[in-house]
Coordinates of C-alpha atoms in Angstrom, one line a residue:
Chain A
M900 CA -14.6 -7.9 18.5
S901 CA -13.3 -6.9 15.1
K902 CA -15.0 -8.5 12.0
I903 CA -11.8 -8.4 9.8
V904 CA -11.2 -11.8 8.2
I905 CA -7.5 -12.6 8.3
P906 CA -6.1 -15.8 6.8
D907 CA -5.1 -18.5 9.4
S908 CA -1.4 -18.9 10.1
V909 CA 0.3 -21.8 8.5
L910 CA 3.6 -21.3 10.5
K911 CA 3.9 -20.4 14.0
V912 CA 7.2 -19.7 15.7
S913 CA 7.4 -19.2 19.4
G914 CA 10.3 -18.5 21.6
L915 CA 12.9 -19.6 19.1
G916 CA 16.6 -19.5 20.2
K917 CA 19.9 -20.7 19.1
I918 CA 23.1 -20.6 21.2
Y919 CA 26.5 -21.8 20.1
G920 CA 28.5 -22.7 23.1
P921 CA 27.6 -23.4 26.8
I922 CA 24.4 -21.7 28.0
T923 CA 25.1 -20.2 31.4
D924 CA 22.9 -18.0 33.7
G925 CA 22.9 -14.4 32.6
A926 CA 24.0 -15.2 29.0
I927 CA 20.8 -13.6 27.6
E928 CA 21.2 -10.5 29.7
R929 CA 24.8 -10.2 28.6
T930 CA 23.9 -10.2 24.9
G931 CA 21.5 -8.7 22.5
S932 CA 20.7 -5.4 20.8
Q933 CA 20.9 -3.2 23.8
V934 CA 24.2 -4.6 24.9
G935 CA 25.5 -4.4 21.5
T936 CA 26.8 -7.9 20.9
A937 CA 25.7 -11.5 20.4
R938 CA 28.8 -12.8 22.1
D939 CA 28.7 -13.6 25.8
H940 CA 32.0 -12.2 27.0
Q941 CA 32.1 -14.5 30.1
T942 CA 31.8 -17.8 28.1
G943 CA 32.5 -16.9 24.6
S944 CA 29.0 -18.4 23.6
I945 CA 27.2 -16.8 20.7
V946 CA 23.5 -16.1 21.2
A947 CA 22.7 -16.1 17.5
A948 CA 19.0 -16.0 18.0
W949 CA 16.7 -15.5 21.0
D950 CA 13.1 -15.1 21.8
V951 CA 12.0 -15.0 18.2
N952 CA 8.2 -15.1 17.7
F953 CA 6.0 -14.7 14.5
E954 CA 3.3 -16.2 12.4
V955 CA 2.9 -16.4 8.7
A956 CA -0.3 -17.1 6.9
A957 CA -1.0 -18.8 3.5
G958 CA -0.4 -16.4 0.6
E959 CA 1.7 -14.2 2.9
A960 CA 5.4 -13.4 2.8
L961 CA 7.1 -12.3 6.0
G962 CA 10.4 -10.5 5.6
I963 CA 13.4 -10.7 8.0
V964 CA 15.9 -7.9 7.7
G965 CA 19.1 -7.0 9.5
E966 CA 22.8 -6.8 8.8
S967 CA 25.0 -9.8 8.4
G968 CA 25.4 -11.8 11.6
S969 CA 22.1 -10.4 13.0
G970 CA 20.6 -13.9 13.2
K971 CA 18.2 -13.9 10.3
S972 CA 19.6 -16.8 8.4
T973 CA 19.9 -18.7 11.8
V974 CA 16.2 -18.3 12.3
L975 CA 15.6 -19.7 8.8
R976 CA 18.0 -22.7 9.2
C977 CA 16.5 -23.6 12.6
I978 CA 13.0 -23.7 11.1
A979 CA 14.3 -25.8 8.2
G980 CA 16.1 -28.0 10.5
D981 CA 19.5 -27.4 8.8
I982 CA 20.8 -26.7 12.3
D983 CA 19.6 -27.8 15.7
S984 CA 17.8 -25.2 17.8
S985 CA 18.6 -24.6 21.5
V986 CA 14.9 -23.8 22.3
G987 CA 11.6 -23.0 20.9
D988 CA 8.4 -24.2 19.3
V989 CA 7.7 -24.2 15.6
R990 CA 4.6 -25.5 14.1
L991 CA 3.2 -26.0 10.6
S992 CA -0.6 -26.2 10.6
T993 CA -0.4 -28.4 7.5
F994 CA 2.0 -31.0 9.2
E995 CA 0.7 -33.6 11.7
N996 CA -2.4 -31.2 12.4
G997 CA 0.0 -28.7 13.8
E998 CA 0.8 -30.9 16.7
A999 CA 4.4 -31.5 16.0
N1000 CA 7.2 -29.1 17.0
L1001 CA 9.4 -29.1 14.0
L1002 CA 12.4 -28.5 16.1
T1003 CA 12.3 -31.7 17.9
L1004 CA 11.5 -34.1 15.1
D1005 CA 13.7 -37.1 14.6
A1006 CA 15.7 -37.2 11.5
A1007 CA 13.4 -39.5 9.5
T1008 CA 10.4 -37.4 10.3
R1009 CA 12.2 -34.2 9.4
R1010 CA 13.2 -35.6 6.1
K1011 CA 9.6 -36.5 5.4
M1012 CA 8.5 -33.0 6.4
R1013 CA 11.2 -31.5 4.1
I1014 CA 9.8 -33.5 1.1
D1015 CA 6.4 -31.9 0.7
Q1016 CA 5.7 -29.4 3.5
L1017 CA 8.8 -27.0 3.5
S1018 CA 11.4 -26.0 1.0
V1019 CA 14.3 -23.7 1.2
V1020 CA 15.8 -21.6 -1.6
Y1021 CA 19.4 -20.7 -0.6
Q1022 CA 21.5 -17.8 -1.7
D1023 CA 24.0 -20.2 -3.1
P1024 CA 22.5 -22.6 -5.5
A1025 CA 25.3 -25.2 -4.6
E1026 CA 23.5 -25.7 -1.3
G1027 CA 20.1 -26.5 -2.8
L1028 CA 21.1 -28.3 -5.9
S1029 CA 23.6 -31.0 -7.1
L1030 CA 25.6 -29.0 -9.6
G1031 CA 26.9 -32.1 -11.3
V1032 CA 23.3 -33.4 -12.0
T1033 CA 21.1 -32.2 -14.8
A1034 CA 18.4 -29.7 -14.3
G1035 CA 15.8 -32.5 -14.9
G1036 CA 17.7 -34.7 -12.4
N1037 CA 17.7 -32.1 -9.7
I1038 CA 13.9 -31.8 -9.8
A1039 CA 13.4 -35.6 -10.1
D1040 CA 15.2 -36.0 -6.8
P1041 CA 12.5 -34.6 -4.5
L1042 CA 9.9 -36.2 -6.6
T1043 CA 11.2 -39.7 -6.3
A1044 CA 11.8 -39.0 -2.5
A1045 CA 8.0 -38.3 -2.4
G1046 CA 7.3 -41.6 -4.1
W1047 CA 7.1 -40.8 -7.7
R1048 CA 8.1 -43.9 -9.7
N1049 CA 6.9 -43.4 -13.3
F1050 CA 9.8 -42.0 -15.3
E1051 CA 7.6 -40.2 -17.9
G1052 CA 5.5 -38.6 -15.2
I1053 CA 8.6 -37.3 -13.5
R1054 CA 9.8 -35.9 -17.0
V1055 CA 6.4 -34.1 -17.4
R1056 CA 6.4 -32.6 -14.0
A1057 CA 10.0 -31.4 -14.4
R1058 CA 9.2 -30.0 -17.7
D1059 CA 6.3 -28.1 -16.3
L1060 CA 8.3 -26.7 -13.4
L1061 CA 11.1 -25.6 -15.6
Q1062 CA 8.7 -23.9 -17.9
R1063 CA 7.0 -22.2 -15.1
T1064 CA 10.3 -20.9 -13.7
E1065 CA 11.4 -19.8 -17.2
V1066 CA 14.3 -22.2 -17.7
P1067 CA 14.7 -23.1 -21.4
L1068 CA 13.5 -26.6 -21.8
D1069 CA 16.4 -27.5 -24.2
R1070 CA 18.7 -27.1 -21.2
M1071 CA 16.7 -29.6 -19.1
D1072 CA 19.3 -32.4 -19.7
D1073 CA 22.4 -30.2 -19.2
I1074 CA 24.2 -30.3 -15.8
V1075 CA 23.4 -27.3 -13.7
R1076 CA 27.1 -26.3 -13.3
S1077 CA 26.9 -25.2 -16.9
F1078 CA 24.1 -22.7 -16.0
S1079 CA 24.4 -19.0 -15.2
G1080 CA 23.7 -17.7 -11.8
G1081 CA 20.2 -16.6 -12.5
M1082 CA 19.4 -19.8 -14.3
R1083 CA 20.7 -21.9 -11.3
Q1084 CA 18.5 -19.9 -9.1
R1085 CA 15.5 -20.6 -11.2
V1086 CA 16.3 -24.4 -11.1
Q1087 CA 16.6 -24.2 -7.5
I1088 CA 13.1 -22.5 -7.3
A1089 CA 11.6 -25.2 -9.6
R1090 CA 13.1 -27.9 -7.4
A1091 CA 11.7 -26.2 -4.2
L1092 CA 8.3 -26.2 -5.7
A1093 CA 8.3 -29.8 -7.0
N1094 CA 6.1 -31.3 -4.2
N1095 CA 3.8 -28.3 -3.7
P1096 CA 5.1 -27.2 -0.3
R1097 CA 3.1 -25.1 1.9
L1098 CA 6.0 -23.0 3.2
V1099 CA 9.0 -21.7 1.4
L1100 CA 12.0 -20.2 3.0
L1101 CA 14.0 -17.8 0.8
D1102 CA 17.5 -17.0 2.0
E1103 CA 18.8 -13.9 0.1
P1104 CA 17.4 -15.4 -3.1
T1105 CA 18.8 -12.7 -5.4
T1106 CA 21.9 -11.6 -3.7
G1107 CA 24.8 -12.0 -6.1
L1108 CA 22.8 -11.8 -9.2
D1109 CA 23.0 -8.9 -11.7
A1110 CA 20.3 -6.3 -11.1
S1111 CA 18.4 -7.1 -14.3
V1112 CA 18.6 -10.9 -13.6
A1113 CA 17.7 -10.3 -9.9
A1114 CA 14.5 -8.3 -11.0
G1115 CA 13.3 -11.3 -13.1
V1116 CA 13.9 -13.8 -10.4
L1117 CA 12.2 -11.6 -7.8
D1118 CA 9.2 -11.1 -10.2
L1119 CA 9.1 -14.9 -10.8
I1120 CA 9.0 -15.5 -7.0
R1121 CA 6.3 -13.0 -6.4
G1122 CA 4.2 -14.5 -9.1
L1123 CA 4.7 -18.1 -7.6
L1124 CA 3.9 -17.0 -4.1
E1125 CA 0.6 -15.6 -5.3
E1126 CA -0.2 -18.3 -7.7
F1127 CA 0.3 -21.2 -5.2
E1128 CA -0.9 -19.3 -2.1
L1129 CA 2.4 -20.2 -0.4
A1130 CA 3.5 -19.0 3.0
A1131 CA 7.0 -17.6 2.7
I1132 CA 9.8 -16.1 4.8
V1133 CA 12.1 -13.9 2.9
V1134 CA 15.6 -13.1 4.4
S1135 CA 17.3 -10.3 2.8
H1136 CA 19.6 -7.4 3.6
D1137 CA 18.2 -5.6 0.5
F1138 CA 15.1 -3.6 1.3
S1139 CA 14.0 -3.5 -2.4
V1140 CA 13.6 -7.2 -2.2
I1141 CA 11.7 -7.1 1.1
E1142 CA 9.5 -4.2 -0.3
M1143 CA 8.7 -6.2 -3.4
L1144 CA 7.8 -9.4 -1.8
T1145 CA 6.5 -8.7 1.6
E1146 CA 3.7 -6.8 3.5
R1147 CA 5.1 -7.4 6.9
C1148 CA 8.6 -7.9 8.3
I1149 CA 10.7 -8.2 11.4
V1150 CA 14.1 -6.6 12.1
M1151 CA 16.9 -8.5 13.7
H1152 CA 19.9 -7.1 15.6
H1153 CA 22.5 -9.2 17.5
G1154 CA 20.2 -12.1 17.6
R1155 CA 17.1 -10.3 18.8
V1156 CA 13.9 -9.1 17.1
V1157 CA 13.9 -5.3 17.7
E1158 CA 11.0 -4.4 15.4
N1159 CA 7.9 -6.1 14.0
A1160 CA 6.2 -3.9 11.5
L1161 CA 4.2 -3.5 8.2
T1162 CA 6.9 -3.3 5.5
D1163 CA 5.9 0.2 4.3
Q1164 CA 5.8 1.4 7.9
L1165 CA 9.3 0.0 8.5
L1166 CA 10.6 2.0 5.6
E1167 CA 8.6 5.2 6.3
D1168 CA 8.4 5.2 10.1
P1169 CA 10.9 2.9 11.6
H1170 CA 10.7 3.0 15.4
H1171 CA 13.8 1.2 16.9
P1172 CA 17.1 3.1 16.8
Y1173 CA 18.7 0.3 15.0
S1174 CA 15.9 0.1 12.5
Q1175 CA 16.2 3.9 11.9
K1176 CA 20.0 3.5 11.2
L1177 CA 19.4 0.4 8.9
V1178 CA 16.6 2.2 6.8
S1179 CA 18.5 5.6 6.6
A1180 CA 21.7 3.7 5.4
A1181 CA 19.7 1.9 2.8
R1182 CA 18.2 5.1 1.6
A1183 CA 21.5 7.0 1.4
Chain B
M278 CA -25.7 18.8 -2.0
S279 CA -26.9 17.5 1.3
T280 CA -29.0 14.5 1.9
A281 CA -31.9 14.4 4.2
I282 CA -30.9 11.2 5.8
A283 CA -28.0 11.4 8.2
T284 CA -25.3 8.9 7.2
K285 CA -22.9 7.4 9.6
P286 CA -19.4 8.3 9.2
I287 CA -17.1 5.7 7.4
L288 CA -14.0 7.3 9.0
D289 CA -14.1 9.1 12.5
V290 CA -10.7 10.5 13.4
R291 CA -10.3 11.6 17.1
D292 CA -7.3 13.4 18.6
L293 CA -4.9 11.8 16.2
T294 CA -1.4 12.7 17.1
K295 CA 1.8 11.5 15.2
S296 CA 5.2 12.1 16.6
F297 CA 8.5 10.9 15.2
V298 CA 11.3 10.2 17.6
L299 CA 14.6 10.5 15.7
H300 CA 17.0 8.3 17.7
N301 CA 19.9 9.0 15.5
I302 CA 19.4 12.8 15.4
D303 CA 20.0 13.5 19.2
G304 CA 16.8 11.6 20.0
R305 CA 14.6 14.7 19.1
T306 CA 11.0 14.4 18.7
V307 CA 9.2 15.9 15.7
T308 CA 5.4 16.1 15.9
G309 CA 3.5 15.9 12.5
L310 CA 0.0 15.9 13.7
H311 CA -1.5 17.4 16.9
N312 CA -4.8 16.2 18.1
V313 CA -6.5 16.0 14.7
S314 CA -10.3 15.1 14.7
F315 CA -12.8 15.0 11.9
T316 CA -15.2 12.6 10.1
V317 CA -15.8 11.5 6.5
E318 CA -19.1 10.0 5.4
P319 CA -19.8 7.8 2.4
G320 CA -20.1 9.9 -0.7
Q321 CA -18.2 12.8 0.8
H322 CA -15.1 14.1 -0.8
L323 CA -13.0 15.8 1.8
A324 CA -10.1 17.9 0.4
L325 CA -7.2 18.5 2.7
A326 CA -5.8 22.1 2.2
G327 CA -2.7 23.7 3.7
T328 CA 0.8 24.8 2.7
S329 CA 3.7 22.5 2.5
G330 CA 4.5 20.8 5.9
A331 CA 0.9 21.4 7.2
G332 CA 0.6 17.6 7.7
K333 CA -1.8 16.7 4.8
S334 CA 0.3 13.7 3.6
T335 CA 1.2 12.8 7.2
L336 CA -2.5 12.5 8.0
L337 CA -3.2 10.2 5.0
R338 CA -0.3 8.0 5.9
A339 CA -1.3 7.8 9.6
I340 CA -4.7 6.6 8.6
Y341 CA -3.3 4.1 6.2
R342 CA -0.9 3.0 9.0
T343 CA 2.2 3.7 6.8
Y344 CA 2.9 5.9 9.9
A345 CA 2.0 4.3 13.2
P346 CA -0.2 6.8 15.1
S347 CA 1.3 7.9 18.4
S348 CA -2.0 8.5 20.0
G349 CA -5.7 9.1 19.2
E350 CA -8.2 6.9 17.5
V351 CA -9.0 6.3 13.8
W352 CA -12.4 4.5 13.6
F353 CA -13.3 2.9 10.4
R354 CA -16.7 1.5 9.6
L355 CA -16.5 -2.0 7.9
S356 CA -18.8 -3.1 5.2
D357 CA -20.8 -5.1 7.9
D358 CA -21.3 -1.8 9.8
S359 CA -19.1 -2.7 12.7
V360 CA -16.2 -0.2 13.5
V361 CA -12.5 -0.8 14.1
N362 CA -9.9 1.4 15.4
L363 CA -7.2 1.5 12.6
A364 CA -4.7 2.9 15.1
Q365 CA -4.9 -0.3 17.2
I366 CA -5.8 -3.3 15.0
S367 CA -3.0 -5.8 14.2
D368 CA -0.7 -5.6 11.2
P369 CA -2.2 -8.6 9.5
E370 CA -5.7 -7.0 10.0
I371 CA -4.4 -3.8 8.3
V372 CA -3.0 -5.9 5.4
A373 CA -6.4 -7.5 5.1
L374 CA -8.1 -4.1 4.8
R375 CA -5.6 -2.4 2.5
G376 CA -6.5 -2.3 -1.1
R377 CA -9.8 -4.0 -0.5
Q378 CA -11.6 -1.7 1.9
I379 CA -9.2 1.3 2.0
G380 CA -7.3 2.4 -1.0
Y381 CA -4.3 4.7 -1.3
V382 CA -3.3 6.3 -4.5
S383 CA -0.1 8.2 -4.3
Q384 CA 1.7 10.5 -6.7
F385 CA 3.9 7.6 -7.7
L386 CA 3.2 4.3 -9.1
R387 CA 5.1 1.6 -7.3
A388 CA 7.5 0.1 -9.8
Q389 CA 6.6 -3.4 -10.8
P390 CA 9.0 -4.9 -13.2
R391 CA 7.6 -7.2 -15.8
R392 CA 3.9 -6.5 -15.0
S393 CA 1.9 -5.1 -17.9
V394 CA -0.3 -2.1 -17.7
L395 CA -3.5 -3.8 -18.2
D396 CA -2.5 -6.8 -16.0
L397 CA -1.8 -4.3 -13.2
V398 CA -5.3 -2.8 -13.5
I399 CA -7.1 -6.2 -13.9
R400 CA -5.3 -7.5 -10.7
A401 CA -6.4 -4.5 -8.7
G402 CA -10.0 -5.1 -9.7
V403 CA -9.7 -8.9 -9.0
S404 CA -8.1 -8.1 -5.6
R405 CA -11.3 -6.3 -4.7
G406 CA -13.6 -9.1 -5.6
M407 CA -14.2 -8.6 -9.4
N408 CA -14.1 -11.5 -11.8
V409 CA -11.4 -11.3 -14.4
V410 CA -13.7 -10.6 -17.3
D411 CA -15.4 -7.7 -15.7
A412 CA -12.2 -6.3 -14.4
R413 CA -10.7 -6.4 -17.9
E414 CA -13.7 -4.8 -19.4
L415 CA -13.9 -2.0 -16.9
G416 CA -10.0 -1.8 -16.8
I417 CA -10.0 -1.1 -20.6
L418 CA -12.7 1.4 -20.3
S419 CA -10.9 3.5 -17.7
L420 CA -7.6 3.2 -19.4
R421 CA -9.3 4.5 -22.6
R422 CA -10.8 7.4 -20.6
L423 CA -7.5 8.2 -19.1
N424 CA -6.0 8.3 -22.7
I425 CA -3.8 5.3 -22.2
G426 CA -4.0 3.9 -25.7
E427 CA -4.1 0.1 -26.6
Q428 CA -0.4 0.1 -27.8
L429 CA 0.5 0.6 -24.1
W430 CA -1.7 -2.1 -22.6
D431 CA 0.9 -4.9 -22.8
V432 CA 3.9 -2.8 -22.0
H433 CA 5.7 -3.2 -18.6
T434 CA 4.7 -0.3 -16.3
S435 CA 8.4 0.2 -15.4
V436 CA 9.1 1.8 -18.9
L437 CA 6.2 4.3 -18.8
S438 CA 6.6 8.0 -18.5
G439 CA 5.7 9.8 -15.2
G440 CA 2.4 11.1 -16.4
E441 CA 1.6 7.7 -17.9
K442 CA 2.4 5.9 -14.6
Q443 CA 0.2 8.3 -12.8
R444 CA -2.7 7.6 -14.9
V445 CA -2.2 3.8 -14.7
N446 CA -2.1 4.2 -11.0
I447 CA -5.4 6.0 -11.0
A448 CA -7.0 3.4 -13.2
A449 CA -5.8 0.6 -10.8
G450 CA -6.8 2.6 -7.7
L451 CA -10.3 3.5 -8.9
I452 CA -11.4 0.2 -10.4
S453 CA -14.1 -1.3 -8.3
P454 CA -13.2 1.3 -5.7
P455 CA -12.6 0.6 -2.0
R456 CA -15.1 2.3 0.3
L457 CA -12.5 4.7 1.5
L458 CA -10.0 6.2 -0.8
L459 CA -6.9 8.2 0.2
L460 CA -5.6 10.3 -2.7
D461 CA -2.2 11.9 -2.3
E462 CA -1.8 14.4 -5.2
P463 CA -2.8 11.8 -7.7
V464 CA -2.8 14.2 -10.8
S465 CA 0.4 16.2 -10.0
A466 CA 2.3 15.0 -13.1
L467 CA -0.6 15.4 -15.6
D468 CA -1.0 17.8 -18.4
P469 CA -4.3 19.8 -18.6
E470 CA -6.1 17.4 -20.9
N471 CA -5.2 14.3 -19.0
R472 CA -5.8 16.0 -15.7
E473 CA -9.3 16.8 -16.9
S474 CA -10.1 13.1 -17.5
A475 CA -8.7 12.1 -14.3
I476 CA -10.7 14.6 -12.4
Q477 CA -13.8 13.4 -14.2
L478 CA -13.1 9.9 -13.1
I479 CA -12.4 10.9 -9.4
S480 CA -15.6 13.0 -9.4
E481 CA -17.7 9.9 -10.3
L482 CA -16.5 8.3 -7.0
T483 CA -18.5 10.7 -5.0
H484 CA -21.7 9.7 -6.8
Q485 CA -20.9 5.9 -6.3
G486 CA -20.9 6.6 -2.5
V487 CA -17.1 6.2 -2.0
A488 CA -15.6 8.3 0.8
V489 CA -12.6 10.2 -0.5
L490 CA -10.0 12.0 1.5
A491 CA -7.6 13.8 -0.9
V492 CA -4.8 16.1 -1.2
F493 CA -4.5 18.3 -4.3
H494 CA -2.2 21.1 -5.0
D495 CA -4.5 23.3 -7.0
L496 CA -7.7 25.1 -6.0
D497 CA -9.6 24.2 -9.3
A498 CA -9.3 20.5 -8.5
I499 CA -10.7 21.1 -4.9
A500 CA -13.5 23.4 -6.2
R501 CA -14.6 20.8 -8.6
L502 CA -14.3 17.7 -6.5
A503 CA -14.6 18.5 -2.8
T504 CA -17.8 18.4 -0.8
Q505 CA -15.9 19.4 2.4
I506 CA -12.6 21.1 3.1
V507 CA -10.3 20.6 6.0
V508 CA -7.7 23.3 6.3
M509 CA -4.5 22.3 8.1
Q510 CA -1.5 24.3 9.5
K511 CA 1.5 23.0 11.3
G512 CA -0.1 19.5 11.9
R513 CA -3.3 21.0 13.3
I514 CA -6.8 21.4 11.7
I515 CA -7.6 25.2 11.7
N516 CA -10.8 25.1 9.6
N517 CA -13.4 22.5 8.6
G518 CA -16.5 23.0 6.7
P519 CA -18.6 22.5 3.5
V520 CA -16.8 23.6 0.3
D521 CA -19.0 26.6 -0.4
Q522 CA -18.2 28.0 3.1
I523 CA -14.3 27.3 3.1
L524 CA -13.4 27.7 -0.5
P525 CA -13.9 31.5 -0.8
Q526 CA -11.5 31.9 2.1
L527 CA -8.6 30.0 0.4
H528 CA -5.7 31.4 -1.8
P529 CA -3.7 29.4 -4.2
G530 CA -0.9 29.6 -1.8
D531 CA -2.8 27.6 0.8
V532 CA -2.6 24.4 -1.2
Q533 CA 0.9 24.5 -2.5
P534 CA 2.5 21.1 -2.3

């Protein structure tokens, strides 16, 4: 028995799968990394993700890498409940004592879970924010959903969060559409943190931002993950993002997890043929 | 200097082999380490010698699990005296040990935008259980000793010169040192004066009982720091013994990077 103390997992994902289209016998065998496609040629169904398993602890960020269409965002969206999953079991230790499978929640319970347990930061701020609403209003939203009623209290909390995410406070009452890409992303992060979630899902959080702006947002995210001991999943096709934010990661290819490794090990000693191709392409 | 009491090794490497299968280059296999075995005890400084490509850095990386060992065992003694096989334990267990019980100081400081020099060193100390006040005090002390002046303490590490980065890396790596330190050419970019200060700091580790496994590219550093020398060639250990026994047999060409 090893005596190494490791933090308990907050999120446990087992056997997660998502298939678009009819599920027929042999669909799994006719798709995947080895076959070289996620599309079942017999039925046209897409096996977007299959047999995905991992755990994430508090204060830990897990990376998911892979090219576009590999299934990494599908996994994130299944966990968040943005799309229905075909199969699997996803548990948050902090929600219903870890006894509820997030994938089978009814709509009302899922909404409740999304208020203070799990937040998503999307690549496109338009997905996570109401662009026609002020920065302050966007943060007030999840707060009122969580039962905050005191206007001044909400203002104070919004101000704190915007300050923490380095959004100039004199822009608090401007509509988000007037903000730059980097600042929109900071508002989205502030909103995601409003109710102290235990798990944050980050989907390409810096893609599309200028390099210098991206570096600032990344640094902010890293600081927040540390400060609030958050469990996080970071989906990115950019290895520098994964390297900066995560200690462990999984590699996806045609809907399957092909490698599960320490992040530095994936970059220095990738094992799977696809991982080797991906890493050498990123290094070139 | 030998002690009368036999100490238990903190690191016991047995038949460690590391092969790389290059799937995209006709699937060929390249072996970087062949059946490497040796031990390191607390307070020992074991220097790895050998020409370029001998496998010195590969060995450090395989112990730290940056490379996944192909076969063999890497027994590491925890602070509670139990032992674990670093080649087999889970990734989260490796993450839990890294930085806290096993440190790795490379030639290069990992770029951390917007993190100040002093903050980086303090965080390293805190991650190994120091309180912020002590970490700050000790951090300042070692930055001073490494000739990193006060005007650089609040500067972001990304704008430092190569030599400055390397010295910050040493300060962060050595503050409240982990029980096993892997050093991969930590003073390669330093001028003679700064190199001298760094070597002085590293030599103190041995007196603190830290086990050090190091790669240096000059015999002078090895002569001054090592208690043991392991000589490698083509991924194998060809000689292993106390410094006074092995050093006279080495030539400067034997430790080229």
